[in-house]
XYZ file of N, CA and C in Angstrom:
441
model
N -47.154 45.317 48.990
C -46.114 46.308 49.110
C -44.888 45.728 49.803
N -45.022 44.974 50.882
C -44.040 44.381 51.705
C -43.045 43.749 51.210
N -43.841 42.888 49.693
C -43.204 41.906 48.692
C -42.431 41.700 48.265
N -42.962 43.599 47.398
C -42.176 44.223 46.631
C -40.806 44.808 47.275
N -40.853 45.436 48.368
C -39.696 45.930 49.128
C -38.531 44.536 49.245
N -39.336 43.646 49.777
C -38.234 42.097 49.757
C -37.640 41.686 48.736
N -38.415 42.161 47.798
C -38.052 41.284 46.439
C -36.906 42.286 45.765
N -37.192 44.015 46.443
C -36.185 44.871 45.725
C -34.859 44.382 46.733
N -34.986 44.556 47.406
C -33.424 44.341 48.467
C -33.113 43.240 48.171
N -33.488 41.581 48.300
C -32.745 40.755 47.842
C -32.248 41.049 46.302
N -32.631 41.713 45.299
C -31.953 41.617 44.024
C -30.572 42.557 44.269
N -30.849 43.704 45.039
C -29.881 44.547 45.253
C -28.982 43.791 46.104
N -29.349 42.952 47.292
C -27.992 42.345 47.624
C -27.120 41.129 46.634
N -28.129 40.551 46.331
C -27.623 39.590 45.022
C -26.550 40.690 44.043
N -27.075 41.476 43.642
C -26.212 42.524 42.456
C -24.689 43.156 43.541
N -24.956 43.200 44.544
C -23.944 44.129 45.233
C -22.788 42.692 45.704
N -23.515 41.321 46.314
C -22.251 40.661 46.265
C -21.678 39.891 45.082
N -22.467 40.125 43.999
C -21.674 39.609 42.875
C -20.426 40.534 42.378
N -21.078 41.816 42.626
C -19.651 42.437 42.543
C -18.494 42.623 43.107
N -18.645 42.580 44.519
C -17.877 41.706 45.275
C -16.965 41.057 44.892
N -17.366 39.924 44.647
C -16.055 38.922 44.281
C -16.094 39.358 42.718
N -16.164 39.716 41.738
C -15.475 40.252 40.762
C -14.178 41.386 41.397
N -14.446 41.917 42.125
C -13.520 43.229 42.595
C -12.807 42.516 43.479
N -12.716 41.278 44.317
C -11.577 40.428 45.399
C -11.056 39.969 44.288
N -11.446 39.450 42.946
C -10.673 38.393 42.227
C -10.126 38.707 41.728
N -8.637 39.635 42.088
C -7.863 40.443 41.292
C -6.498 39.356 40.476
N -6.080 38.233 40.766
C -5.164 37.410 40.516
C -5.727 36.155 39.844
N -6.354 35.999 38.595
C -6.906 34.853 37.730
C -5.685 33.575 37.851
N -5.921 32.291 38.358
C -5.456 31.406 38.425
C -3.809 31.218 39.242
N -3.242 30.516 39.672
C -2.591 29.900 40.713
C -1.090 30.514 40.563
N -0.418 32.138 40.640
C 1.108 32.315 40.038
C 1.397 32.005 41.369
N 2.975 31.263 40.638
C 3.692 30.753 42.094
C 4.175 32.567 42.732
N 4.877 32.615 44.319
C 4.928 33.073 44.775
C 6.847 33.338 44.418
N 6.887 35.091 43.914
C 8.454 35.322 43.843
C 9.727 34.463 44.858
N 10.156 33.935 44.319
C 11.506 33.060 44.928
C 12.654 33.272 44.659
N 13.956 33.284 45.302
C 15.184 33.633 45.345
C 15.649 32.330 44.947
N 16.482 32.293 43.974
C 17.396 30.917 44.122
C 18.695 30.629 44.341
N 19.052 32.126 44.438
C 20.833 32.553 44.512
C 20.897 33.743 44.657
N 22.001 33.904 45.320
C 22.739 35.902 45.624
C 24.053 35.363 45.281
N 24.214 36.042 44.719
C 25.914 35.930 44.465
C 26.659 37.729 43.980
N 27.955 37.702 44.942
C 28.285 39.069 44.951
C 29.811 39.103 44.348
N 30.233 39.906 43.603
C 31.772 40.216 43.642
C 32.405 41.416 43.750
N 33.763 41.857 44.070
C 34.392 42.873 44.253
C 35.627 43.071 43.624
N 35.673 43.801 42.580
C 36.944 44.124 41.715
C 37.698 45.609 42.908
N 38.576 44.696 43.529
C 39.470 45.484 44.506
C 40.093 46.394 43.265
N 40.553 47.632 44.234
C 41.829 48.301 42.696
C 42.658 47.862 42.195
N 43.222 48.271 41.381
C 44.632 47.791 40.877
C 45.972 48.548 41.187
N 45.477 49.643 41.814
C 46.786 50.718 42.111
C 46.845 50.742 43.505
N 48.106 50.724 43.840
C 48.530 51.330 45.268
C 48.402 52.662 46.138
N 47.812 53.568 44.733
C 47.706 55.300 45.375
C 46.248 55.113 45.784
N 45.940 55.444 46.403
C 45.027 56.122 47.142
C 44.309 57.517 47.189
N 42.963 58.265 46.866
C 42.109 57.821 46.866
C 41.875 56.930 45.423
N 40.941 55.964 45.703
C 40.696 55.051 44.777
C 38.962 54.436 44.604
N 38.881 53.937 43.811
C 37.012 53.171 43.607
C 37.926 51.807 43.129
N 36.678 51.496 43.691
C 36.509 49.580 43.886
C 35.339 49.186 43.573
N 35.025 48.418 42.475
C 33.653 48.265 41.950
C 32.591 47.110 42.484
N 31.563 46.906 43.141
C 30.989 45.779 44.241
C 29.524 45.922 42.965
N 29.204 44.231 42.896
C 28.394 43.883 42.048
C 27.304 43.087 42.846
N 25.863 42.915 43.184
C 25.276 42.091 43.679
C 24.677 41.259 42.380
N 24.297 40.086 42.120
C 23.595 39.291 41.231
C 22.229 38.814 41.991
N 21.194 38.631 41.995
C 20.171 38.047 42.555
C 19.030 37.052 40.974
N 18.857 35.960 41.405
C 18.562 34.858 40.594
C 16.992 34.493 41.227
N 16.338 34.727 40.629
C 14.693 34.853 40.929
C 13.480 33.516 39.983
N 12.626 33.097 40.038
C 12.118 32.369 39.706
C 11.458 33.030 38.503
N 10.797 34.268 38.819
C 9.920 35.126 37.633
C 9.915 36.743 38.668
N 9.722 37.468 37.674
C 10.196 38.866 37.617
C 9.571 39.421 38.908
N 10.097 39.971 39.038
C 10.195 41.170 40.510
C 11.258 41.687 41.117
N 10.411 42.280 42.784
C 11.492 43.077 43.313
C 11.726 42.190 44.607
N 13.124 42.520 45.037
C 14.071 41.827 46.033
C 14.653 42.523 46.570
N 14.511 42.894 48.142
C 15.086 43.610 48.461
C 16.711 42.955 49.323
N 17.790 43.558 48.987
C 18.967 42.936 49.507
C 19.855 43.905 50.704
N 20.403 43.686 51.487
C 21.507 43.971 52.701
C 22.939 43.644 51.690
N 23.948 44.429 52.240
C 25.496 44.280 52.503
C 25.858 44.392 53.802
N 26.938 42.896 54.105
C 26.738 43.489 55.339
C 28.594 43.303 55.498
N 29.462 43.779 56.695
C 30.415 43.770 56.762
C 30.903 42.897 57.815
N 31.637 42.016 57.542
C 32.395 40.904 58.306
C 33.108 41.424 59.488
N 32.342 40.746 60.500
C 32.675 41.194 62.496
C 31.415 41.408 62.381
N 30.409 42.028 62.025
C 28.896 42.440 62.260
C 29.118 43.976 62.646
N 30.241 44.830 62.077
C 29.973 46.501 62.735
C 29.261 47.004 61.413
N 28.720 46.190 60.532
C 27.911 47.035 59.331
C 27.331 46.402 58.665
N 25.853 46.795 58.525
C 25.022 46.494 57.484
C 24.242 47.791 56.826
N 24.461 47.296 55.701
C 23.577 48.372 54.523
C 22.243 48.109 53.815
N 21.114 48.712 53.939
C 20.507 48.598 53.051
C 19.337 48.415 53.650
N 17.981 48.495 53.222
C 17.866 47.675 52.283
C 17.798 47.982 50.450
N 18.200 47.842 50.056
C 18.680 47.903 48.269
C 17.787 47.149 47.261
N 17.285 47.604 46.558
C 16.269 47.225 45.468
C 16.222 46.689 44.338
N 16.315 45.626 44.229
C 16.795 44.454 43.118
C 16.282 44.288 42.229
N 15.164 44.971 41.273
C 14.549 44.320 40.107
C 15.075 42.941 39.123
N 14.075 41.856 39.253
C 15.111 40.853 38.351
C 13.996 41.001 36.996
N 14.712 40.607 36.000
C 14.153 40.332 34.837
C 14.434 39.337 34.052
N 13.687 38.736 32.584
C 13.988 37.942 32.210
C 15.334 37.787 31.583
N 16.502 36.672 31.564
C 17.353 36.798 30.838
C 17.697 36.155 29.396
N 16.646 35.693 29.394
C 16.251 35.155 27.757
C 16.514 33.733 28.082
N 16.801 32.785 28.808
C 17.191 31.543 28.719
C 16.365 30.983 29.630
N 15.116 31.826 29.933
C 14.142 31.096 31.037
C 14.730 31.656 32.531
N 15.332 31.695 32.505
C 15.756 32.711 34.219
C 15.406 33.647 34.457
N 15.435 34.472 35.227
C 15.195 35.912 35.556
C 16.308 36.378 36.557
N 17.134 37.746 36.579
C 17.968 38.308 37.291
C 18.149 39.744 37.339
N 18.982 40.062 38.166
C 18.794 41.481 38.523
C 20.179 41.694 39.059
N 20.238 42.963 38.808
C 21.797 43.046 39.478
C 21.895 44.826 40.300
N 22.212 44.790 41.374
C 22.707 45.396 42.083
C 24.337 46.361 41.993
N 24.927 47.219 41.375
C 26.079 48.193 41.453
C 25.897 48.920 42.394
N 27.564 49.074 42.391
C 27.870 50.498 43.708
C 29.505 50.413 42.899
N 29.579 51.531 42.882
C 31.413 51.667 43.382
C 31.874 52.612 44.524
N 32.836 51.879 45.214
C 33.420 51.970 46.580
C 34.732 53.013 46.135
N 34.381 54.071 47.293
C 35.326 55.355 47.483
C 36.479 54.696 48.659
N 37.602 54.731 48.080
C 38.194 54.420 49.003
C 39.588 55.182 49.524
N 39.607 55.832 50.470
C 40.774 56.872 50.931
C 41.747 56.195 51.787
N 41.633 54.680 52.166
C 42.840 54.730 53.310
C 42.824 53.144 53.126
N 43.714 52.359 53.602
C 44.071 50.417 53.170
C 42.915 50.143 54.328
N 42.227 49.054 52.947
C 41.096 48.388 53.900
C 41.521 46.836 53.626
N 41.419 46.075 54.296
C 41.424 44.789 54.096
C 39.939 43.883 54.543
N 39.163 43.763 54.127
C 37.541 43.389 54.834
C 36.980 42.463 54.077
N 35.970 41.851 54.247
C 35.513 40.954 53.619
C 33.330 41.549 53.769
N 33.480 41.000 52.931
C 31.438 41.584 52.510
C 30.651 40.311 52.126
N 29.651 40.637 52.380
C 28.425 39.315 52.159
C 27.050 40.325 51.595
N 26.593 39.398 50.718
C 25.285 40.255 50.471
C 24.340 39.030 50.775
N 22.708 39.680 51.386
C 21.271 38.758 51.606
C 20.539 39.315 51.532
N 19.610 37.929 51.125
C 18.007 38.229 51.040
C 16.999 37.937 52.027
N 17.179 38.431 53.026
C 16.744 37.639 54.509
C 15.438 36.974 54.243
N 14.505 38.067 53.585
C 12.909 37.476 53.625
C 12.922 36.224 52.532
N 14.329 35.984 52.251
C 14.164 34.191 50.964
C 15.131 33.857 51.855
N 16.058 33.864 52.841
C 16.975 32.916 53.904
C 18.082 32.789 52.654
N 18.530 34.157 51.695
C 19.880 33.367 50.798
C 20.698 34.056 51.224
N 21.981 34.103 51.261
C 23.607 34.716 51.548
C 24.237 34.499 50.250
N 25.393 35.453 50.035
C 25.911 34.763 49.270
C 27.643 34.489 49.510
N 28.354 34.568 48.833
C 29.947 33.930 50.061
C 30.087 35.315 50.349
N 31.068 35.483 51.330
C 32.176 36.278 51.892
C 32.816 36.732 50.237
N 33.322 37.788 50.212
C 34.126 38.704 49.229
C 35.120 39.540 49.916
N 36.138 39.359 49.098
C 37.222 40.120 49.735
C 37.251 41.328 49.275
N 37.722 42.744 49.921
C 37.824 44.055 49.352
C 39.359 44.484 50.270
N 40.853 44.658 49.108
C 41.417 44.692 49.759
C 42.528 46.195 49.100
N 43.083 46.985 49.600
C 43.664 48.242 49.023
C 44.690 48.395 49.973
N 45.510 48.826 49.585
C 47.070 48.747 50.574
C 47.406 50.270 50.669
N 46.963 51.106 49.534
C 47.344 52.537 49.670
C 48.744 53.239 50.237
N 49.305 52.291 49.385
C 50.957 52.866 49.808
C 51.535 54.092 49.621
N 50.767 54.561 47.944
C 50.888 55.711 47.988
C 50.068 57.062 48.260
N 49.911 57.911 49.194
C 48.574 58.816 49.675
C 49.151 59.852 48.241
N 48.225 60.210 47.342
C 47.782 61.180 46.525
C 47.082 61.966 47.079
N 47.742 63.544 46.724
C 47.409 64.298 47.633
C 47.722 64.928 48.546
N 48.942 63.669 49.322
C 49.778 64.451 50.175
C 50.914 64.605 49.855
N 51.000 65.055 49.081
C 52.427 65.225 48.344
C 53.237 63.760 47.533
N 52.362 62.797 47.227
C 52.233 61.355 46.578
C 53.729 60.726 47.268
N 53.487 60.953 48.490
C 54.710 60.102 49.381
C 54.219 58.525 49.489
N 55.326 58.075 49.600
C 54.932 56.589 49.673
C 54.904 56.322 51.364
N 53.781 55.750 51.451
C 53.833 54.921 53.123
C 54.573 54.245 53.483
N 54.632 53.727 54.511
C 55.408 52.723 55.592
C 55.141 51.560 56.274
């Protein structure tokens, strides 16, 4: 009887850790680990002097193979950072993968500033961007020209 009890529990532990590692082995063979290879940002300032206005800000993010990336904007002096912002990249048919980031910028009064976008958890930046609006003329307030 004793035998039999030994002989049932070792098969049952045999059966219970084989399943085990079928159920840990969720990732079949060696995928490299998502990588950043570039951020790159631009800013189509307005074209008009009236005020209120939109300004269109583009992030690009350049990835090894598909996923998500999360990115910051941040504002030059350090009084602002945004985000974090959600990057899906995908394939772009030429073997790359990318993703792109939009916003357009409300803008009511002359800014002159400069912006950076990153990927802190990949260590990328990408340059300084200028965002610049002079708003000479306020629309709205009777479309007087400034001073």
């Amino acid at each position: 009887m004793r035998k039999i009890l030994l002989t049932a529990m070792a098969a049952t532990t045999l059966i219970a850790t084989s399943g085990f590692a079928n159920a840990l082995d969720l990732q079949s063979g060696g995928q490299p680990k998502l990588k950043v290879s570039r951020v790159q940002m631009g800013i189509q300032s307005p074209k008009t002097n009236a005020c209120p206005t939109k300004a269109k800000m583009n992030v690009w993010v350049f990835t090894n193979k598909p996923g998500t990336v999360p990115i910051y904007i941040a504002r030059d002096g350090g009084a602002s950072v945004s985000g974090p912002y959600q990057v899906t990249t995908k394939a772009t048919g030429n073997g790359k993968y990318m993703g792109v980031y939009s916003r357009t910028l409300k803008i009511h009064q002359p800014i002159d500033a400069r912006y950076r976008a990153s990927a802190p958890n990949f260590k990328k930046l990408s340059n300084w961007v200028p965002l610049k609006a002079s708003c000479k003329i306020g629309l709205g307030g009777g479309g007087l020209v400034k001073q």
